[in-house]
Coordinates of C-alpha atoms in Angstrom, one line a residue:
Chain A
M1 CA -10.1 -33.9 -5.8
F2 CA -9.3 -31.9 -2.7
N3 CA -6.0 -30.8 -4.1
G4 CA -7.7 -29.8 -7.3
V5 CA -9.9 -27.5 -5.3
R6 CA -6.8 -26.0 -3.6
V7 CA -5.2 -25.4 -7.0
A8 CA -8.3 -23.7 -8.2
V9 CA -8.2 -21.5 -5.1
L10 CA -4.6 -20.6 -5.9
I11 CA -5.6 -19.6 -9.5
G12 CA -8.7 -17.8 -8.2
T13 CA -6.6 -15.8 -5.8
A14 CA -4.3 -14.7 -8.6
L15 CA -7.3 -13.6 -10.7
L16 CA -8.9 -11.8 -7.8
L17 CA -5.6 -9.9 -7.1
S18 CA -5.3 -8.8 -10.7
A19 CA -9.0 -7.7 -10.7
C20 CA -8.5 -5.6 -7.6
A21 CA -5.4 -4.1 -9.2
G22 CA -7.6 -2.3 -11.6
Q23 CA -10.0 -0.7 -9.2
P24 CA -9.7 3.0 -8.5
E25 CA -8.5 4.1 -5.1
I26 CA -11.0 6.5 -3.7
P27 CA -9.7 8.7 -0.8
F28 CA -12.2 9.5 2.0
D29 CA -12.9 13.2 2.1
K30 CA -14.5 14.1 5.4
S31 CA -15.4 17.6 4.4
T32 CA -17.5 16.4 1.4
A33 CA -18.7 13.0 2.6
G34 CA -21.6 14.4 4.7
D35 CA -22.2 13.8 8.3
I36 CA -20.8 10.3 8.9
K37 CA -21.1 9.5 12.5
T38 CA -22.4 5.9 12.6
I39 CA -20.7 3.2 10.5
G40 CA -22.3 -0.1 10.0
I41 CA -19.8 -2.9 9.5
V42 CA -21.5 -5.4 7.1
T43 CA -20.7 -9.1 7.5
M44 CA -17.2 -9.5 6.2
S45 CA -16.0 -11.8 3.5
I46 CA -13.2 -13.5 5.4
P47 CA -11.9 -17.1 5.3
D48 CA -12.8 -19.1 8.3
Q49 CA -9.2 -20.4 8.7
P50 CA -5.7 -19.0 8.1
S51 CA -3.3 -20.3 5.6
V52 CA 0.4 -21.0 5.9
R53 CA 1.8 -20.4 2.5
L54 CA 5.1 -20.5 0.6
A55 CA 4.9 -17.7 -2.0
S56 CA 7.6 -19.4 -4.1
D57 CA 9.0 -22.9 -4.0
I58 CA 10.4 -25.6 -6.2
G59 CA 7.0 -27.1 -6.9
Q60 CA 6.0 -24.1 -8.9
S61 CA 8.6 -25.1 -11.5
F62 CA 6.8 -28.3 -12.2
G63 CA 3.4 -27.1 -13.6
L64 CA 0.2 -28.7 -12.5
I65 CA 1.8 -31.7 -10.8
G66 CA 4.0 -29.4 -8.8
A67 CA 1.0 -27.2 -7.9
L68 CA -0.9 -30.3 -6.7
V69 CA 2.0 -31.3 -4.5
D70 CA 2.3 -27.8 -3.1
A71 CA -1.4 -27.7 -2.4
G72 CA -1.2 -31.0 -0.5
M73 CA 1.7 -29.7 1.6
E74 CA -0.1 -26.5 2.3
S75 CA -3.2 -28.2 3.3
S76 CA -1.2 -30.3 5.8
R77 CA 0.5 -27.2 7.2
N78 CA -2.9 -25.4 7.5
S79 CA -4.5 -28.2 9.4
Q80 CA -1.6 -28.5 11.8
F81 CA -1.4 -24.7 12.4
W82 CA -5.2 -24.5 12.9
A83 CA -5.1 -27.1 15.6
E84 CA -2.0 -25.6 17.3
I85 CA -3.4 -22.1 17.6
D86 CA -6.8 -23.5 18.8
G87 CA -8.6 -21.6 16.0
A88 CA -11.8 -23.4 16.7
H89 CA -12.2 -21.8 20.1
N90 CA -10.8 -18.4 19.0
P91 CA -12.2 -17.9 15.5
P92 CA -10.1 -15.3 13.6
P93 CA -13.1 -13.8 11.8
A94 CA -14.7 -12.8 15.1
L95 CA -11.4 -11.4 16.3
F96 CA -11.0 -9.2 13.2
A97 CA -14.5 -7.9 13.4
A98 CA -13.9 -6.8 17.0
D99 CA -10.6 -5.2 16.0
M100 CA -12.3 -3.3 13.2
A101 CA -15.0 -2.0 15.4
A102 CA -12.5 -0.9 18.1
A103 CA -10.4 0.8 15.4
L104 CA -13.4 2.8 14.1
R105 CA -14.4 3.8 17.7
E106 CA -10.8 5.0 18.2
H107 CA -11.4 7.4 15.3
G108 CA -14.6 8.7 16.9
Y109 CA -17.2 6.7 15.0
D110 CA -20.2 4.9 16.5
V111 CA -20.3 1.3 15.2
K112 CA -23.0 -1.1 14.4
T113 CA -22.9 -4.6 13.0
I114 CA -25.0 -5.3 10.0
D115 CA -25.7 -9.0 9.3
V116 CA -25.7 -10.0 5.6
P117 CA -26.5 -13.6 5.3
K118 CA -24.8 -15.7 2.7
R119 CA -22.5 -13.1 1.4
D120 CA -20.0 -13.9 -1.4
S121 CA -16.4 -12.8 -1.8
G122 CA -15.9 -9.4 -3.2
F123 CA -17.9 -6.3 -2.4
L124 CA -21.6 -6.4 -1.9
K125 CA -23.6 -5.4 -5.0
T126 CA -26.2 -3.4 -3.0
Y127 CA -26.4 -2.2 0.6
P128 CA -29.4 -2.0 2.9
P129 CA -31.4 1.3 2.7
A130 CA -30.3 3.9 5.3
A131 CA -33.5 3.5 7.3
D132 CA -33.0 -0.3 7.7
G133 CA -29.5 -0.1 9.3
H134 CA -29.8 3.2 11.1
V135 CA -26.3 4.0 10.0
D136 CA -24.7 6.8 8.0
A137 CA -22.4 4.6 6.0
Y138 CA -21.5 1.0 5.5
L139 CA -18.0 -0.4 5.8
D140 CA -17.5 -3.4 3.5
V141 CA -14.4 -5.4 4.2
T142 CA -13.5 -8.4 2.0
F143 CA -10.4 -10.4 2.4
I144 CA -8.6 -11.3 -0.8
G145 CA -7.9 -14.9 -1.7
I146 CA -6.5 -16.9 1.2
G147 CA -6.9 -13.7 3.2
Y148 CA -4.6 -14.1 6.2
G149 CA -2.2 -16.3 8.1
Y150 CA 1.5 -16.8 7.6
M151 CA 3.6 -16.3 4.4
A152 CA 7.2 -17.0 3.5
A153 CA 8.5 -15.4 0.3
G154 CA 10.5 -18.6 -0.4
I155 CA 12.4 -21.5 1.0
G156 CA 15.3 -21.0 3.4
K157 CA 16.1 -19.1 6.5
S158 CA 16.6 -15.8 4.5
T159 CA 12.8 -15.9 3.8
P160 CA 11.1 -16.5 7.1
Y161 CA 7.4 -16.9 7.8
R162 CA 5.7 -13.7 8.8
P163 CA 2.0 -12.9 9.4
F164 CA 0.0 -11.4 6.5
A165 CA -3.5 -10.1 5.9
Y166 CA -4.8 -8.9 2.5
V167 CA -8.0 -6.8 2.5
N168 CA -10.1 -4.8 0.1
C169 CA -12.3 -2.3 1.7
R170 CA -14.8 0.4 0.9
L171 CA -17.1 2.9 2.7
V172 CA -20.5 3.4 1.1
R173 CA -22.9 6.2 2.1
A174 CA -26.2 4.8 3.2
S175 CA -28.4 7.5 1.8
D176 CA -27.4 7.2 -1.8
Q177 CA -24.9 4.2 -2.0
Q178 CA -22.1 6.5 -3.1
V179 CA -18.6 5.0 -2.5
L180 CA -16.8 7.4 -0.2
M181 CA -13.6 5.4 0.2
Q182 CA -12.1 2.4 -1.5
D183 CA -8.7 1.0 -1.1
L184 CA -6.5 -2.1 -0.7
V185 CA -4.8 -2.6 2.6
F186 CA -2.1 -5.4 2.8
Y187 CA -0.3 -6.3 6.0
N188 CA 3.1 -7.7 4.9
P189 CA 2.4 -7.9 1.1
V190 CA 4.5 -10.0 -1.2
N191 CA 5.2 -7.9 -4.3
G192 CA 3.5 -4.8 -2.8
T193 CA 2.7 -2.0 -5.3
S194 CA 2.1 1.7 -5.1
K195 CA -1.6 1.0 -5.4
I196 CA -1.8 -0.8 -2.1
V197 CA -1.6 0.6 1.4
T198 CA 1.2 -1.5 2.9
V199 CA 1.8 -2.2 6.5
T200 CA 5.2 -3.6 7.3
A201 CA 5.4 -6.8 9.3
D202 CA 6.4 -6.6 12.9
P203 CA 9.9 -8.3 13.1
T204 CA 8.9 -9.6 16.5
Y205 CA 6.9 -12.3 14.7
T206 CA 9.5 -13.9 12.5
F207 CA 9.7 -17.6 12.2
T208 CA 12.6 -19.0 10.2
D209 CA 10.6 -22.0 9.0
F210 CA 7.5 -23.9 9.6
D211 CA 9.1 -25.9 12.4
A212 CA 9.7 -22.6 14.2
L213 CA 6.1 -21.6 13.7
H214 CA 5.0 -25.0 14.9
A215 CA 7.3 -24.8 18.0
D216 CA 5.7 -21.6 19.4
P217 CA 2.0 -21.6 18.6
K218 CA 1.2 -18.9 21.2
K219 CA 3.6 -16.5 19.6
A220 CA 2.3 -17.5 16.2
R221 CA -1.2 -16.7 17.3
D222 CA -0.1 -13.4 18.8
G223 CA 1.6 -12.5 15.5
M224 CA -1.6 -13.1 13.5
D225 CA -3.7 -11.2 16.0
D226 CA -1.2 -8.3 15.8
A227 CA -1.5 -8.3 12.0
F228 CA -5.3 -8.2 12.3
R229 CA -5.1 -5.2 14.7
Q230 CA -2.7 -3.3 12.6
T231 CA -4.7 -4.0 9.4
A232 CA -7.9 -2.8 11.1
E233 CA -6.2 0.3 12.3
A234 CA -4.8 1.0 8.8
I235 CA -8.4 0.8 7.4
A236 CA -9.8 3.1 10.1
N237 CA -6.9 5.5 9.5
L238 CA -8.2 5.9 5.9
L239 CA -11.4 7.3 7.4
H240 CA -10.1 10.0 9.6
Chain B
M1 CA 34.1 22.6 -42.2
P2 CA 33.9 18.9 -43.2
S3 CA 36.6 18.2 -40.6
G4 CA 34.6 20.1 -38.0
N5 CA 31.6 17.9 -38.8
K6 CA 33.7 14.8 -38.4
A7 CA 35.0 16.0 -35.1
A8 CA 31.5 16.7 -33.9
A9 CA 30.3 13.3 -35.1
F10 CA 33.3 11.7 -33.3
A11 CA 32.5 13.6 -30.1
L12 CA 28.9 12.6 -30.3
F13 CA 29.9 9.0 -30.9
V14 CA 32.2 9.0 -27.9
A15 CA 29.6 10.7 -25.7
T16 CA 27.0 8.2 -26.7
G17 CA 29.4 5.4 -26.0
L18 CA 30.2 6.8 -22.6
A19 CA 26.5 7.3 -21.8
G20 CA 26.0 3.6 -22.5
C21 CA 28.7 2.7 -20.0
A22 CA 27.5 5.2 -17.4
T23 CA 26.1 3.7 -14.2
A24 CA 23.2 5.2 -12.3
P25 CA 24.3 7.8 -9.8
P26 CA 24.5 6.7 -6.2
P27 CA 21.5 7.5 -4.1
P28 CA 21.8 10.8 -2.2
S29 CA 22.9 11.0 1.4
P30 CA 20.1 12.2 3.7
I31 CA 20.1 15.9 4.4
V32 CA 18.9 16.3 8.0
D33 CA 20.2 19.7 8.8
L34 CA 19.7 22.9 6.7
G35 CA 22.3 24.8 8.7
T36 CA 22.1 28.5 8.8
R37 CA 20.2 28.9 5.5
Q38 CA 18.0 32.0 5.6
C39 CA 14.5 31.1 4.5
P40 CA 11.3 33.0 4.0
S41 CA 8.3 32.2 6.1
V42 CA 5.8 31.9 3.2
P43 CA 6.2 29.8 0.1
D44 CA 6.7 31.5 -3.2
L45 CA 3.7 30.5 -5.3
A46 CA 4.6 32.7 -8.3
H47 CA 6.5 30.0 -10.2
P48 CA 4.7 26.7 -9.7
L49 CA 5.5 23.5 -11.6
A50 CA 2.7 22.3 -13.8
L51 CA 1.4 18.8 -13.0
A52 CA 1.0 16.4 -15.9
F53 CA -2.6 15.6 -16.5
D54 CA -4.5 13.5 -19.0
P55 CA -8.3 13.1 -18.6
K56 CA -8.0 9.5 -19.9
E57 CA -5.1 8.1 -18.0
E58 CA -2.9 8.7 -14.9
K59 CA 0.1 10.9 -15.3
E60 CA 3.2 11.3 -13.1
T61 CA 5.4 14.3 -12.4
T62 CA 8.6 13.4 -10.6
T63 CA 10.7 16.1 -8.9
P64 CA 14.1 15.6 -7.2
I65 CA 14.6 17.6 -4.0
G66 CA 18.1 18.5 -3.0
A67 CA 20.3 21.1 -1.3
D68 CA 19.5 23.7 -4.0
T69 CA 15.7 23.4 -3.6
P70 CA 14.0 26.5 -2.1
C71 CA 13.5 26.6 1.6
L72 CA 10.9 27.7 4.0
Q73 CA 10.9 28.7 7.6
G74 CA 8.2 27.2 9.8
D75 CA 7.3 26.8 13.4
A76 CA 9.2 23.5 13.7
G77 CA 12.3 24.7 11.7
N78 CA 13.4 25.1 8.2
S79 CA 12.3 22.8 5.4
L80 CA 12.8 22.4 1.6
Y81 CA 9.7 22.7 -0.5
V82 CA 8.2 22.4 -4.0
V83 CA 5.2 24.2 -5.4
Y84 CA 2.9 22.7 -8.1
V85 CA -0.3 24.1 -9.7
F86 CA -3.3 21.9 -10.2
P87 CA -4.6 21.7 -13.8
D88 CA -7.7 23.6 -15.0
T89 CA -10.1 20.8 -15.7
S90 CA -13.7 19.8 -14.9
V91 CA -12.7 16.1 -15.0
P92 CA -12.6 14.7 -11.4
Y93 CA -9.3 13.2 -10.4
T94 CA -7.3 12.0 -7.4
V95 CA -3.9 13.2 -6.4
T96 CA -1.2 11.0 -5.0
V97 CA 1.9 12.6 -3.5
A98 CA 4.6 10.0 -3.0
S99 CA 8.0 10.2 -1.5
N100 CA 10.2 7.7 -3.1
L101 CA 12.8 5.7 -1.2
L102 CA 16.3 6.5 -2.6
G103 CA 18.8 4.1 -1.0
G104 CA 18.7 5.0 2.7
T105 CA 17.1 8.4 2.1
M106 CA 13.3 9.1 2.4
F107 CA 12.0 12.6 1.9
A108 CA 9.8 13.4 4.9
P109 CA 6.7 14.9 3.3
R110 CA 4.2 17.4 4.6
V111 CA 1.5 18.5 2.1
V112 CA -0.3 21.9 2.2
L113 CA -2.9 22.9 -0.3
Y114 CA -3.2 26.6 -1.0
G115 CA -6.0 28.6 -2.5
E116 CA -5.7 31.0 -5.5
D117 CA -5.2 33.9 -2.9
G118 CA -2.2 32.2 -1.3
T119 CA -3.9 31.1 1.9
P120 CA -3.5 27.5 3.2
R121 CA -6.7 25.4 3.0
R122 CA -5.7 21.9 4.0
T123 CA -2.7 20.1 5.5
F124 CA -1.7 16.4 5.3
A125 CA 0.9 15.2 7.7
G126 CA 1.5 12.5 10.3
Q127 CA -0.9 9.6 10.0
D128 CA -2.4 11.0 6.8
I129 CA 0.8 9.8 5.1
V130 CA 1.1 6.0 4.7
F131 CA 3.2 3.5 2.8
R132 CA 2.0 2.4 -0.6
G133 CA 4.7 -0.1 -1.8
T134 CA 8.0 1.5 -0.9
A135 CA 6.8 5.0 -1.2
L136 CA 5.4 7.2 1.6
S137 CA 2.3 8.8 0.2
V138 CA -0.9 10.6 0.7
L139 CA -4.0 10.3 -1.6
F140 CA -6.7 13.0 -1.8
R141 CA -9.2 14.9 -4.0
V142 CA -8.8 18.5 -4.8
H143 CA -11.5 21.0 -3.7
A144 CA -12.7 23.8 -5.9
D145 CA -11.0 26.4 -3.8
E146 CA -7.6 24.7 -3.9
R147 CA -5.1 25.8 -6.5
Y148 CA -1.6 25.1 -5.4
L149 CA 0.1 22.0 -4.0
V150 CA 3.0 22.7 -1.7
V151 CA 5.1 19.7 -0.6
E152 CA 7.6 20.5 2.1
S153 CA 10.0 18.5 4.2
D154 CA 8.6 18.0 7.7
P155 CA 11.3 19.0 10.3
R156 CA 9.4 17.3 13.0
I157 CA 10.4 13.9 11.6
V158 CA 13.5 14.7 9.6
G159 CA 16.5 12.8 11.1
R160 CA 14.4 9.9 12.5
T161 CA 15.3 6.4 11.2
S162 CA 13.0 3.6 10.4
S163 CA 12.8 0.3 8.5
E164 CA 10.3 -1.6 6.4
I165 CA 10.3 -5.3 5.6
R166 CA 9.6 -6.0 1.9
E167 CA 8.9 -9.5 0.5
A168 CA 9.0 -10.4 -3.2
T169 CA 9.0 -13.3 -5.5
M170 CA 10.9 -13.6 -8.8
T171 CA 10.6 -16.0 -11.7
R172 CA 13.5 -16.6 -14.2
G173 CA 13.7 -19.0 -17.0
A174 CA 16.4 -21.7 -17.4
T175 CA 17.1 -24.4 -20.0
A176 CA 18.4 -27.9 -19.3
Y177 CA 20.2 -29.6 -22.1
G178 CA 20.4 -33.4 -22.7
R179 CA 21.4 -35.5 -25.6
G180 CA 19.4 -34.2 -28.5
Y181 CA 16.9 -32.3 -26.4
A182 CA 16.5 -29.2 -24.3
I183 CA 14.0 -28.5 -21.6
Y184 CA 12.9 -25.0 -20.7
Y185 CA 11.7 -24.4 -17.2
Q186 CA 11.1 -21.7 -14.7
I187 CA 12.7 -21.2 -11.3
H188 CA 10.7 -19.4 -8.6
T189 CA 12.5 -17.8 -5.8
G190 CA 11.7 -15.3 -3.0
S191 CA 13.3 -12.5 -1.1
D192 CA 12.8 -10.9 2.3
T193 CA 14.6 -7.6 2.7
T194 CA 14.6 -5.1 5.5
L195 CA 15.0 -1.5 4.1
G196 CA 16.5 0.9 6.6
F197 CA 16.2 4.6 5.9
T198 CA 16.5 8.1 7.4
Y199 CA 13.7 10.7 7.0
A200 CA 15.3 13.7 5.2
H201 CA 14.8 17.1 3.8
N202 CA 15.9 15.8 0.4
G203 CA 14.8 12.9 -1.9
S204 CA 12.4 12.4 -4.7
L205 CA 8.7 13.2 -5.1
T206 CA 6.2 11.8 -7.6
V207 CA 2.9 13.4 -7.9
T208 CA 0.3 11.3 -9.8
L209 CA -3.0 12.6 -11.1
T210 CA -5.5 9.9 -11.8
P211 CA -8.8 10.7 -13.5
L212 CA -11.7 9.0 -11.8
P213 CA -13.9 6.9 -13.9
A214 CA -17.3 8.3 -15.0
K215 CA -20.1 7.1 -12.7

């Protein structure tokens, strides 16, 4: 049953990526956006835990049975990785939120946190009125599919594990809910396209296989943290 | 006359056959020094290239940039440049200026928007320009007072080298044959490649105009 859920997540991720592919990229235009000084970061849609994924492997050649086997193996890798990086005591969502706020401040914005209870994946349908949040615009960041962690394009030493983070983001003006910026930002994408802001992986954090990742959890955690920081900076860079 | 037609037909046949055998030209070597070329200090806006535009779908205009491209003298040195004119339309659209990676050569773009009167209005350079896929690009909307798009090589970064890691997955079909049966299946593989390149005065540019959906 659990594996069935994982397979559904894999399919859901593929559907979500194809849905995002059709969204228009909207560039931020500071001169026409109005006076945007304070940005409210709404509660992000981000998986609680990272995933360690093989983007291609033999199991994919064997239909649903192969997918179930893959899902079981990935679940095992994820549990082991989560324990080794001590994720429970250093929750990645909180770290990314802090990185995002720091990156916006670096670009000269004041930042507030806007709590949105029980948010779903994907962008929010509506945003709080301007007077409620005391902000000029809302930054809505939603991770795509499994969101972040480590990815290897395939099996073998020529396709090592590297950190990844896949984000869809938009800036919405508080006064009239107009979308001022909208884009996809992927750190180390697999099959990146011209519609996605792509941030190349730092070669410092290269792990030839899962055993290598397992052998150095501190470096693995550092790599994920670095991916978060660079992703947040890439988002903030779209708002300068 | 008939023999002339036959000769022409034969020549066409041979040319077509040769074209079929032709391989893609090798990617250009990076031009990192424009030498002693004499260049004007202002771009010539009199003969701009028209940008393809369709109010219903995105359109691309691709331009090669090489040693014979016009040059410009700037504060940081000489550069090669291309001038485009924006379309006359009331339909809102975005502009993507993308420098395409050609082998180990990446045109180092700097984008300046000019008004009808030939004065510069806005400049995109440095951190404005980011990777989208394997192209180095900038995305923006045109203001009412902006008429010309000038894309020039940026001598501040020409000559620098860099690299990008690119990961991809591929799927190919295969068939296994047994006694009296055949099984078709798919093989999934991945690749992890480091692309090294040099920022250059030459390369290839693609400008894409994308109409924004009606609100």
